[in-house]
Structure formats: structure tokens, C-alpha cells
Amino acid sequence: MRLRTARTLAGKSQAALGAECGISQKQISRFERGQTVPGDTEIRLLARALEIDPSALAHGATGAAQDAGSYGAGGNEDDVLRRNFVTAGLGIGTAAVLPSATAVAAPATPTDWDRALYTTNTAPNPSSNLSSTQLSAGLGTVARHLAATRYAEAEKALPRLIVAARASAGRSGRRGAELLTRAWALATAVKVKERHPDAWSTSSWAVEAAERSQHPLALAMAARGQYICLRQHGQHRQARMVAENAVADLVDEELARPVLGHLLLESAYGAAQAGRTADAEALWEHARSLARKGSTVAIWPDYPGPLTREQVDRYALCIHHTLGDTRRAVGHMEALNAAAVDVPHTAARIRHDSAKLRRDIGDMSGALRLLQNLSADTPQDARRTQVRTMVSGMMHTTPHLPGLRPFAASLGAV
């Protein structure tokens, strides 16, 4: 178990761990990034504070100590990670995180997706021969598919890229691990759309790959995916721990700023769901302050895109709606214009969230109009389970609303 993973499982920030051990927060950060290797005394202090065996830290405690070949697709460590994906990065029991019976059923025979995720193929494979440049470009294409709500295209392209990324991580050291983090983060983004159980494994593997890369953007992306998986399944306490640790560790990393902003927005919404009004407001304000600073990267490498005013306002709509502050939620909704948003995914989220608000304030015609616009502009997004469930509910409450029945039929919601 490496230091960052052990600390995360223990629910401690770098500063808190350092204070217990008499080691500075900066030194803890250096250990985790592989810039410095802890000595025997430091290992004993850290292990005692984390309540683990010192040998768990003495073996592979830092990223620098890992040689490029140790992350190969067929290595023993990789096999262990696959067997333990549920608990390795989450720090909670298996029963607490397994999806409910409503989760998507697995197909009877393995798919390309299953083979890419859960098998180790040691035979020569053309899919693994992509250069880092080709792999990065392919992952960028998947990110654009997601931003355009072309989820089927993204899912079809990912298996080959995951195979290539796993091979790259075995031969390209930290750069390969960074690319593998991107692949797992994108895979998580695809699977959380339908709350698919594969998201548990992909989000956990993203965390492991990010720790090997020690790239701040990769670490933030992995934390965000893990947070979303936990929050979706009601694990608010564990999700909050993941978010707080990521923000504390990466707040000074400019490259991580846009993703931290997204993570803060997710955290604000999670706090609202848990009824923590003050926390929700404070987290949203923090995210807004990061958005005002602007992005530090010229080209965003992955989904969900730059931290924009529209995204900040959309979350404000959701947060205040969840908290029951209808007046403020409506104010944010009226300030948003989905038709003027360049990123289809963001526009779809605005329409969906606005439709939920209009439904709840009794404007069923307005809700239907927004959902019809969503379906016209982003048809794959309109067929997500959440949207179809919403439309099905509207059929029960207002079955005679003009245009609702044929629209529900077009989505398969009746």
C-alpha cells in the first residue's frame, strides 16, 4: 500500500498526518510524489499514525521507487488491484458500495469492454501499439464524444484505448500512468451515466494510475470520478472525505484548478443532498472563485471541459433547488440560456435540471418543452435512465398534457 492510498483510507490530510508524525506537510507531499524517499524512522512514524504495518509503506511507498515496468498489464500488482478494486481506493466495506439490484445487468458473454477491463492478454495485440501521441489523440476524441453527448461512440472507442493505455503504463513510466488515468477517468464518465457497476472498478483504477503519475491534473480527475461514484450511491461521508483530501492536497496546483472547481461543485451539490446548507454554499462559492481565476491550461485535455460561468450557475440551480430555496433556484435558471452554450453536454444538463425545477413548481408545459429541446439537440442524452424516469413520472401525474404521450413513447418511457 503506498503512502497516499494509506493516508486517504485513514481519512487524513497531508497536514494532519504530518502533525501527528512531526513531519511537515511539504515533506509528506514530497514522499507521496516520489521526490524524497522516507527513512526507516519516518516510515515507522507514518505507519503508527496510519495504523498499518510499516512493511506496507517500506514496499512501494513512493511513486519514484516504482520502475516503469512494474505497471505492466500482466504484473502481480496489477492482478491484486483488479481483485481488490472495490475497497482499494474507497476505504469502505464491500457491502456498502455494491450497487443495488437496479444496476445494469451484465451481458451473458464477455464484451470488448469486459475483456479490456478485466482480462490480461499477453499475446501481441495491435491495439497496444499506439504511441503516446496517438493514444492521447484517441482519448481526446473520446472526450469530445462525451462533451457532444455521443455516449455510444465514446463507449465503442474506449476498449481499444484502454488496452493501449495499460500497455503504455507498462513501458512509459509516469507519462504512461497519466494516460492510463485519462482512460480510466473517461471510462468512469461513461459508466456513471447509467450508474453501471463497472464505474466502481474504473474509478478505483483511475486513482491508482493517478498516484503513479503524480500529475496534479490526473490526481484531480481521478478524485472527481471516485467522488461521483460514491455520491451516486449515497456514500456521502466517504465522498466528502475524498473531495476534502483532494482539495487540501492540490489547492496550490494551478494545473488542477479547473478539475478542482468541478469537484467543488459536485461536493456542493452532495452537501445540499445531505442537508448541509452552509457547507453547500461555501463549497459553491469556492468553486465560483476558481472559475473567476480562469483555466491555466490552453487546451482542456478531457471531459467535462473548462470551468465556465454556465456550469457554476447550473450547479447553483441544482443546489438551491435541492435545498428548497425555489426563489434563488429560479433566478439561476432564468440567467441560463442552454441554446447559447457551446458544449452540448453542458447544454443538456442545463435543460434537464431546469426541466426538473419547472416540473416541481408546477410548470409541466415548460418542463416538457425543455425536455423536447434536449431530445432534439442531444438525443442520446435524452435516453438516459434519469430522463426517461422523469418523463414516465410526468405521465403518471399529468397524462393528458398535450404532446407528452408521443414524446414519452419516442424515449421508450411508456
Short mmCIF file of C-alpha atoms in Angstrom, two decimals:
data_model
loop_
_atom_site.label_atom_id
_atom_site.label_comp_id
_atom_site.label_asym_id
_atom_site.label_seq_id
_atom_site.Cartn_x
_atom_site.Cartn_y
_atom_site.Cartn_z
CA MET A 1 0.00 0.00 0.00
CA ARG A 2 1.52 3.33 -0.97
CA LEU A 3 1.53 6.36 1.27
CA ARG A 4 -1.15 8.42 -0.47
CA THR A 5 -3.55 5.46 -0.60
CA ALA A 6 -2.93 4.62 3.07
CA ARG A 7 -3.48 8.23 4.10
CA THR A 8 -6.69 8.50 2.07
CA LEU A 9 -8.04 5.29 3.58
CA ALA A 10 -7.29 6.68 7.03
CA GLY A 11 -9.18 9.89 6.21
CA LYS A 12 -6.24 12.15 6.99
CA SER A 13 -4.98 15.20 5.12
CA GLN A 14 -1.28 15.65 4.47
CA ALA A 15 -1.16 18.37 7.13
CA ALA A 16 -2.95 16.24 9.74
CA LEU A 17 -0.70 13.24 9.11
CA GLY A 18 2.39 15.41 9.26
CA ALA A 19 1.31 16.96 12.55
CA GLU A 20 0.89 13.51 14.13
CA CYS A 21 4.33 12.43 12.97
CA GLY A 22 6.26 15.64 13.48
CA ILE A 23 6.85 15.86 9.72
CA SER A 24 5.98 18.91 7.64
CA GLN A 25 3.09 18.83 5.16
CA LYS A 26 5.54 19.68 2.38
CA GLN A 27 7.69 16.68 3.28
CA ILE A 28 4.63 14.39 3.25
CA SER A 29 3.84 15.76 -0.20
CA ARG A 30 7.41 15.04 -1.36
CA PHE A 31 7.14 11.46 -0.12
CA GLU A 32 3.87 10.93 -2.00
CA ARG A 33 5.21 12.46 -5.20
CA GLY A 34 8.35 10.35 -5.11
CA GLN A 35 10.62 13.36 -4.77
CA THR A 36 12.03 12.02 -1.49
CA VAL A 37 12.12 8.51 -0.01
CA PRO A 38 11.20 8.24 3.70
CA GLY A 39 13.79 6.78 6.03
CA ASP A 40 13.20 3.92 8.47
CA THR A 41 12.28 6.24 11.35
CA GLU A 42 9.85 8.22 9.19
CA ILE A 43 8.28 5.01 7.92
CA ARG A 44 7.67 3.80 11.48
CA LEU A 45 6.14 7.14 12.47
CA LEU A 46 3.89 7.21 9.41
CA ALA A 47 2.82 3.59 9.84
CA ARG A 48 1.96 4.16 13.52
CA ALA A 49 -0.16 7.22 12.67
CA LEU A 50 -1.91 5.33 9.87
CA GLU A 51 -2.31 2.16 11.97
CA ILE A 52 -0.74 -0.11 9.36
CA ASP A 53 2.27 -2.39 9.19
CA PRO A 54 5.48 -0.48 8.34
CA SER A 55 6.23 -3.01 5.59
CA ALA A 56 3.21 -1.72 3.68
CA LEU A 57 4.98 1.64 3.35
CA ALA A 58 8.50 0.30 3.04
CA HIS A 59 7.48 -1.54 -0.11
CA GLY A 60 6.47 0.86 -2.86
CA ALA A 61 5.92 3.83 -0.60
CA THR A 62 6.66 6.40 -3.27
CA GLY A 63 5.97 6.89 -6.93
CA ALA A 64 9.67 7.41 -7.73
CA ALA A 65 10.54 3.98 -6.39
CA GLN A 66 8.31 2.35 -8.97
CA ASP A 67 10.10 1.38 -12.11
CA ALA A 68 8.34 1.84 -15.40
CA GLY A 69 7.97 -1.90 -15.95
CA SER A 70 6.23 -2.53 -12.63
CA TYR A 71 2.92 -1.29 -14.01
CA GLY A 72 2.72 -3.83 -16.80
CA ALA A 73 -0.58 -5.35 -17.79
CA GLY A 74 0.43 -8.76 -16.50
CA GLY A 75 2.28 -7.88 -13.29
CA ASN A 76 1.33 -9.23 -9.87
CA GLU A 77 0.46 -5.76 -8.54
CA ASP A 78 -1.95 -5.19 -11.40
CA ASP A 79 -3.66 -8.50 -10.63
CA VAL A 80 -4.02 -7.51 -6.97
CA LEU A 81 -5.55 -4.17 -7.94
CA ARG A 82 -8.09 -5.90 -10.14
CA ARG A 83 -9.09 -8.31 -7.38
CA ASN A 84 -9.45 -5.56 -4.80
CA PHE A 85 -10.87 -2.71 -6.86
CA VAL A 86 -13.92 -2.11 -4.67
CA THR A 87 -12.05 -1.42 -1.43
CA ALA A 88 -8.56 -0.40 -2.60
CA GLY A 89 -9.35 3.25 -3.14
CA LEU A 90 -12.59 3.75 -1.28
CA GLY A 91 -11.82 2.77 2.29
CA ILE A 92 -15.28 1.32 2.95
CA GLY A 93 -16.73 -2.16 3.15
CA THR A 94 -17.80 -4.14 0.10
CA ALA A 95 -21.42 -4.34 1.20
CA ALA A 96 -21.59 -0.56 1.47
CA VAL A 97 -20.52 0.11 -2.08
CA LEU A 98 -22.04 -2.65 -4.16
CA PRO A 99 -24.75 -1.30 -6.47
CA SER A 100 -28.37 -2.05 -5.80
CA ALA A 101 -30.39 -4.66 -7.64
CA THR A 102 -31.45 -2.00 -10.13
CA ALA A 103 -27.93 -1.80 -11.56
CA VAL A 104 -27.45 -2.62 -15.23
CA ALA A 105 -27.33 -6.37 -15.78
CA ALA A 106 -24.15 -7.81 -17.27
CA PRO A 107 -24.42 -9.50 -20.68
CA ALA A 108 -24.27 -13.29 -20.78
CA THR A 109 -20.99 -13.34 -22.73
CA PRO A 110 -17.94 -11.08 -22.32
CA THR A 111 -17.92 -7.95 -24.47
CA ASP A 112 -14.96 -5.97 -25.80
CA TRP A 113 -15.47 -3.70 -22.80
CA ASP A 114 -15.28 -6.63 -20.35
CA ARG A 115 -12.16 -8.00 -22.00
CA ALA A 116 -10.43 -4.61 -21.94
CA LEU A 117 -11.20 -4.09 -18.25
CA TYR A 118 -10.95 -7.48 -16.66
CA THR A 119 -8.56 -9.66 -18.62
CA THR A 120 -4.83 -9.64 -19.18
CA ASN A 121 -3.93 -10.62 -22.72
CA THR A 122 -0.21 -11.27 -23.02
CA ALA A 123 -0.37 -12.14 -26.74
CA PRO A 124 0.73 -9.48 -29.26
CA ASN A 125 -2.13 -7.08 -29.78
CA PRO A 126 -2.21 -4.30 -32.43
CA SER A 127 -4.34 -2.24 -30.04
CA SER A 128 -1.39 -1.91 -27.67
CA ASN A 129 0.98 -0.50 -30.29
CA LEU A 130 -0.29 3.07 -30.19
CA SER A 131 2.30 5.74 -29.48
CA SER A 132 1.72 8.18 -26.62
CA THR A 133 0.75 10.83 -29.15
CA GLN A 134 -1.75 8.54 -30.88
CA LEU A 135 -3.17 7.41 -27.55
CA SER A 136 -3.56 10.97 -26.30
CA ALA A 137 -5.32 11.93 -29.52
CA GLY A 138 -7.66 8.95 -29.23
CA LEU A 139 -8.55 9.84 -25.66
CA GLY A 140 -9.17 13.40 -26.78
CA THR A 141 -11.63 12.09 -29.36
CA VAL A 142 -13.49 10.15 -26.67
CA ALA A 143 -13.62 13.29 -24.52
CA ARG A 144 -15.14 15.18 -27.45
CA HIS A 145 -17.71 12.41 -27.91
CA LEU A 146 -18.71 12.79 -24.27
CA ALA A 147 -18.86 16.57 -24.49
CA ALA A 148 -21.14 16.15 -27.53
CA THR A 149 -23.27 13.55 -25.67
CA ARG A 150 -22.28 10.86 -28.16
CA TYR A 151 -22.10 8.26 -25.41
CA ALA A 152 -22.41 5.19 -27.66
CA GLU A 153 -19.48 6.34 -29.78
CA ALA A 154 -17.39 7.00 -26.67
CA GLU A 155 -18.12 3.57 -25.24
CA LYS A 156 -17.32 1.87 -28.54
CA ALA A 157 -13.94 3.60 -28.85
CA LEU A 158 -12.77 3.10 -25.26
CA PRO A 159 -11.87 -0.63 -25.08
CA ARG A 160 -9.07 -0.35 -27.66
CA LEU A 161 -7.73 2.76 -25.96
CA ILE A 162 -7.84 1.16 -22.51
CA VAL A 163 -5.78 -1.77 -23.80
CA ALA A 164 -3.29 0.67 -25.32
CA ALA A 165 -3.18 2.77 -22.16
CA ARG A 166 -2.47 -0.24 -19.98
CA ALA A 167 0.38 -1.20 -22.28
CA SER A 168 1.68 2.38 -22.29
CA ALA A 169 1.66 2.45 -18.48
CA GLY A 170 3.91 -0.60 -18.52
CA ARG A 171 6.55 0.95 -20.73
CA SER A 172 6.32 4.73 -20.33
CA GLY A 173 6.57 5.36 -16.60
CA ARG A 174 4.72 8.36 -15.26
CA ARG A 175 3.65 9.60 -18.69
CA GLY A 176 2.04 6.23 -19.36
CA ALA A 177 0.33 6.31 -15.96
CA GLU A 178 -1.03 9.78 -16.76
CA LEU A 179 -2.55 8.48 -20.00
CA LEU A 180 -3.96 5.48 -18.18
CA THR A 181 -5.59 7.81 -15.66
CA ARG A 182 -7.26 9.65 -18.51
CA ALA A 183 -8.53 6.37 -19.95
CA TRP A 184 -9.98 5.20 -16.63
CA ALA A 185 -11.47 8.63 -15.90
CA LEU A 186 -13.22 8.67 -19.27
CA ALA A 187 -14.42 5.10 -18.75
CA THR A 188 -15.86 6.18 -15.40
CA ALA A 189 -17.60 9.14 -17.04
CA VAL A 190 -19.28 6.75 -19.49
CA LYS A 191 -20.38 4.26 -16.86
CA VAL A 192 -21.73 6.71 -14.27
CA LYS A 193 -24.26 7.87 -16.84
CA GLU A 194 -26.25 4.72 -16.13
CA ARG A 195 -24.84 4.01 -12.66
CA HIS A 196 -23.21 0.89 -14.06
CA PRO A 197 -21.25 -1.25 -11.56
CA ASP A 198 -18.13 -1.05 -13.76
CA ALA A 199 -17.75 2.55 -12.58
CA TRP A 200 -16.55 1.23 -9.22
CA SER A 201 -13.58 -0.52 -10.80
CA THR A 202 -12.71 2.16 -13.35
CA SER A 203 -12.78 4.93 -10.74
CA SER A 204 -10.59 2.92 -8.38
CA TRP A 205 -8.07 2.14 -11.12
CA ALA A 206 -8.01 5.81 -12.10
CA VAL A 207 -6.92 6.65 -8.53
CA GLU A 208 -4.15 4.02 -8.64
CA ALA A 209 -2.88 5.23 -12.01
CA ALA A 210 -3.02 8.87 -10.91
CA GLU A 211 -0.93 8.09 -7.85
CA ARG A 212 1.70 6.55 -10.08
CA SER A 213 1.68 9.51 -12.43
CA GLN A 214 1.81 12.11 -9.62
CA HIS A 215 0.44 14.58 -12.16
CA PRO A 216 -1.84 17.12 -10.41
CA LEU A 217 -4.43 17.16 -13.18
CA ALA A 218 -4.58 13.35 -13.21
CA LEU A 219 -4.92 13.23 -9.42
CA ALA A 220 -7.79 15.72 -9.52
CA MET A 221 -9.56 13.89 -12.36
CA ALA A 222 -9.34 10.57 -10.52
CA ALA A 223 -10.64 12.08 -7.29
CA ARG A 224 -13.60 13.61 -9.11
CA GLY A 225 -14.59 10.27 -10.67
CA GLN A 226 -14.29 8.49 -7.34
CA TYR A 227 -16.35 11.20 -5.65
CA ILE A 228 -19.18 10.90 -8.19
CA CYS A 229 -19.36 7.11 -7.79
CA LEU A 230 -19.58 7.39 -4.02
CA ARG A 231 -22.14 10.19 -4.06
CA GLN A 232 -24.36 8.45 -6.59
CA HIS A 233 -24.73 5.52 -4.23
CA GLY A 234 -25.41 7.60 -1.14
CA GLN A 235 -21.95 7.28 0.40
CA HIS A 236 -21.85 10.98 1.31
CA ARG A 237 -19.41 10.72 4.21
CA GLN A 238 -16.81 8.82 2.18
CA ALA A 239 -17.35 11.08 -0.84
CA ARG A 240 -16.83 14.14 1.31
CA MET A 241 -13.55 12.68 2.61
CA VAL A 242 -12.29 12.06 -0.93
CA ALA A 243 -13.15 15.61 -2.01
CA GLU A 244 -11.72 17.31 1.05
CA ASN A 245 -8.43 15.43 0.80
CA ALA A 246 -8.10 16.17 -2.93
CA VAL A 247 -8.75 19.88 -2.47
CA ALA A 248 -6.36 20.11 0.50
CA ASP A 249 -3.59 18.29 -1.38
CA LEU A 250 -3.97 20.05 -4.75
CA VAL A 251 -5.22 23.54 -3.91
CA ASP A 252 -1.85 25.09 -4.79
CA GLU A 253 -1.52 23.17 -8.08
CA GLU A 254 -2.59 25.53 -10.85
CA LEU A 255 -2.93 22.73 -13.41
CA ALA A 256 -5.52 21.04 -11.21
CA ARG A 257 -7.61 24.21 -10.76
CA PRO A 258 -10.35 23.54 -13.35
CA VAL A 259 -10.97 19.98 -12.16
CA LEU A 260 -10.89 21.04 -8.52
CA GLY A 261 -13.56 23.58 -9.43
CA HIS A 262 -15.73 20.81 -10.87
CA LEU A 263 -15.06 18.66 -7.81
CA LEU A 264 -16.08 21.53 -5.52
CA LEU A 265 -19.31 21.96 -7.48
CA GLU A 266 -20.03 18.23 -7.18
CA SER A 267 -19.24 18.48 -3.47
CA ALA A 268 -21.57 21.46 -3.04
CA TYR A 269 -24.40 19.50 -4.64
CA GLY A 270 -23.60 16.49 -2.45
CA ALA A 271 -23.69 18.71 0.63
CA ALA A 272 -27.09 20.01 -0.45
CA GLN A 273 -28.37 16.45 -0.86
CA ALA A 274 -27.14 15.69 2.66
CA GLY A 275 -28.90 18.82 4.00
CA ARG A 276 -25.68 20.67 4.89
CA THR A 277 -26.78 24.13 3.73
CA ALA A 278 -23.78 26.13 4.98
CA ASP A 279 -21.29 23.65 3.50
CA ALA A 280 -23.10 23.66 0.17
CA GLU A 281 -23.00 27.45 -0.02
CA ALA A 282 -19.32 27.63 0.99
CA LEU A 283 -18.22 24.95 -1.48
CA TRP A 284 -20.14 26.60 -4.31
CA GLU A 285 -18.57 29.98 -3.52
CA HIS A 286 -15.11 28.38 -3.53
CA ALA A 287 -15.79 26.85 -6.95
CA ARG A 288 -17.03 30.19 -8.26
CA SER A 289 -13.83 31.88 -7.08
CA LEU A 290 -11.75 29.31 -9.00
CA ALA A 291 -13.89 29.85 -12.10
CA ARG A 292 -13.22 33.59 -11.94
CA LYS A 293 -9.48 32.94 -11.99
CA GLY A 294 -9.83 31.16 -15.30
CA SER A 295 -8.20 28.00 -16.61
CA THR A 296 -4.43 27.64 -16.56
CA VAL A 297 -4.34 25.22 -19.50
CA ALA A 298 -4.72 26.43 -23.07
CA ILE A 299 -6.45 23.26 -24.26
CA TRP A 300 -8.55 21.17 -21.91
CA PRO A 301 -7.43 17.54 -22.20
CA ASP A 302 -10.59 15.78 -21.12
CA TYR A 303 -14.28 15.86 -20.29
CA PRO A 304 -16.13 17.80 -18.80
CA GLY A 305 -14.41 20.88 -20.23
CA PRO A 306 -13.35 24.27 -18.84
CA LEU A 307 -14.88 25.62 -15.65
CA THR A 308 -17.36 28.12 -17.07
CA ARG A 309 -19.89 30.54 -15.61
CA GLU A 310 -22.72 28.43 -17.06
CA GLN A 311 -21.53 25.37 -15.16
CA VAL A 312 -21.24 27.32 -11.92
CA ASP A 313 -24.74 28.75 -12.36
CA ARG A 314 -26.18 25.36 -13.28
CA TYR A 315 -24.91 23.86 -10.06
CA ALA A 316 -26.33 26.83 -8.16
CA LEU A 317 -29.71 25.99 -9.70
CA CYS A 318 -29.39 22.35 -8.54
CA ILE A 319 -28.08 23.25 -5.09
CA HIS A 320 -30.79 25.76 -4.25
CA HIS A 321 -33.49 23.54 -5.76
CA THR A 322 -32.31 20.65 -3.57
CA LEU A 323 -32.19 22.89 -0.51
CA GLY A 324 -35.75 24.07 -1.18
CA ASP A 325 -34.80 27.68 -1.98
CA THR A 326 -37.03 27.91 -5.02
CA ARG A 327 -36.69 31.66 -5.50
CA ARG A 328 -32.90 31.53 -5.84
CA ALA A 329 -33.08 28.37 -7.96
CA VAL A 330 -35.48 30.07 -10.39
CA GLY A 331 -33.21 33.12 -10.51
CA HIS A 332 -30.27 30.99 -11.60
CA MET A 333 -32.43 29.10 -14.09
CA GLU A 334 -33.58 32.33 -15.72
CA ALA A 335 -29.97 33.51 -16.04
CA LEU A 336 -29.06 30.40 -18.04
CA ASN A 337 -29.53 30.01 -21.79
CA ALA A 338 -28.83 26.48 -22.95
CA ALA A 339 -29.13 27.47 -26.62
CA ALA A 340 -26.15 29.80 -26.24
CA VAL A 341 -23.86 27.18 -24.64
CA ASP A 342 -21.22 25.75 -26.97
CA VAL A 343 -20.76 22.39 -25.19
CA PRO A 344 -23.76 20.09 -25.86
CA HIS A 345 -23.24 18.14 -22.63
CA THR A 346 -23.46 21.31 -20.55
CA ALA A 347 -26.50 22.48 -22.50
CA ALA A 348 -28.18 19.12 -21.90
CA ARG A 349 -27.54 19.33 -18.16
CA ILE A 350 -28.98 22.86 -18.07
CA ARG A 351 -32.15 21.74 -19.84
CA HIS A 352 -32.58 18.64 -17.69
CA ASP A 353 -32.05 20.48 -14.40
CA SER A 354 -34.28 23.36 -15.48
CA ALA A 355 -36.98 20.89 -16.50
CA LYS A 356 -36.89 19.28 -13.05
CA LEU A 357 -37.30 22.69 -11.43
CA ARG A 358 -40.18 23.67 -13.73
CA ARG A 359 -41.89 20.36 -13.04
CA ASP A 360 -41.59 20.86 -9.29
CA ILE A 361 -43.04 24.38 -9.39
CA GLY A 362 -45.98 23.10 -11.44
CA ASP A 363 -44.95 24.35 -14.90
CA MET A 364 -45.38 20.99 -16.64
CA SER A 365 -45.66 22.51 -20.11
CA GLY A 366 -42.37 24.35 -19.59
CA ALA A 367 -40.71 21.17 -18.34
CA LEU A 368 -41.89 19.23 -21.37
CA ARG A 369 -40.70 21.93 -23.74
CA LEU A 370 -37.21 21.84 -22.22
CA LEU A 371 -37.07 18.04 -22.45
CA GLN A 372 -38.21 18.14 -26.07
CA ASN A 373 -35.41 20.60 -26.84
CA LEU A 374 -32.96 18.34 -25.02
CA SER A 375 -34.06 15.36 -27.10
CA ALA A 376 -33.84 17.32 -30.36
CA ASP A 377 -30.31 18.59 -29.71
CA THR A 378 -28.82 15.68 -27.75
CA PRO A 379 -30.87 12.53 -28.47
CA GLN A 380 -28.55 10.10 -26.69
CA ASP A 381 -28.67 12.16 -23.52
CA ALA A 382 -32.47 12.17 -23.62
CA ARG A 383 -32.47 8.38 -23.46
CA ARG A 384 -30.57 8.22 -20.19
CA THR A 385 -32.41 6.43 -17.39
CA GLN A 386 -32.79 9.63 -15.35
CA VAL A 387 -34.55 11.47 -18.17
CA ARG A 388 -36.83 8.57 -19.06
CA THR A 389 -37.76 8.10 -15.40
CA MET A 390 -38.65 11.77 -15.16
CA VAL A 391 -40.84 11.60 -18.27
CA SER A 392 -42.50 8.42 -17.02
CA GLY A 393 -43.33 10.20 -13.75
CA MET A 394 -44.86 13.10 -15.66
CA MET A 395 -47.06 10.59 -17.49
CA HIS A 396 -48.48 9.48 -14.15
CA THR A 397 -49.14 12.99 -12.81
CA THR A 398 -50.26 14.79 -15.99
CA PRO A 399 -51.19 12.08 -18.53
CA HIS A 400 -53.26 14.46 -20.65
CA LEU A 401 -50.57 17.11 -21.11
CA PRO A 402 -50.52 17.86 -24.86
CA GLY A 403 -47.56 16.25 -26.58
CA LEU A 404 -46.38 14.28 -23.54
CA ARG A 405 -47.53 10.81 -24.54
CA PRO A 406 -45.92 10.74 -28.01
CA PHE A 407 -42.75 12.22 -26.53
CA ALA A 408 -42.65 9.55 -23.80
CA ALA A 409 -43.19 6.88 -26.45
CA SER A 410 -40.27 8.21 -28.51
CA LEU A 411 -37.96 7.77 -25.48
CA GLY A 412 -39.32 4.38 -24.51
CA ALA A 413 -40.65 5.86 -21.27
CA VAL A 414 -44.11 4.22 -21.54
#
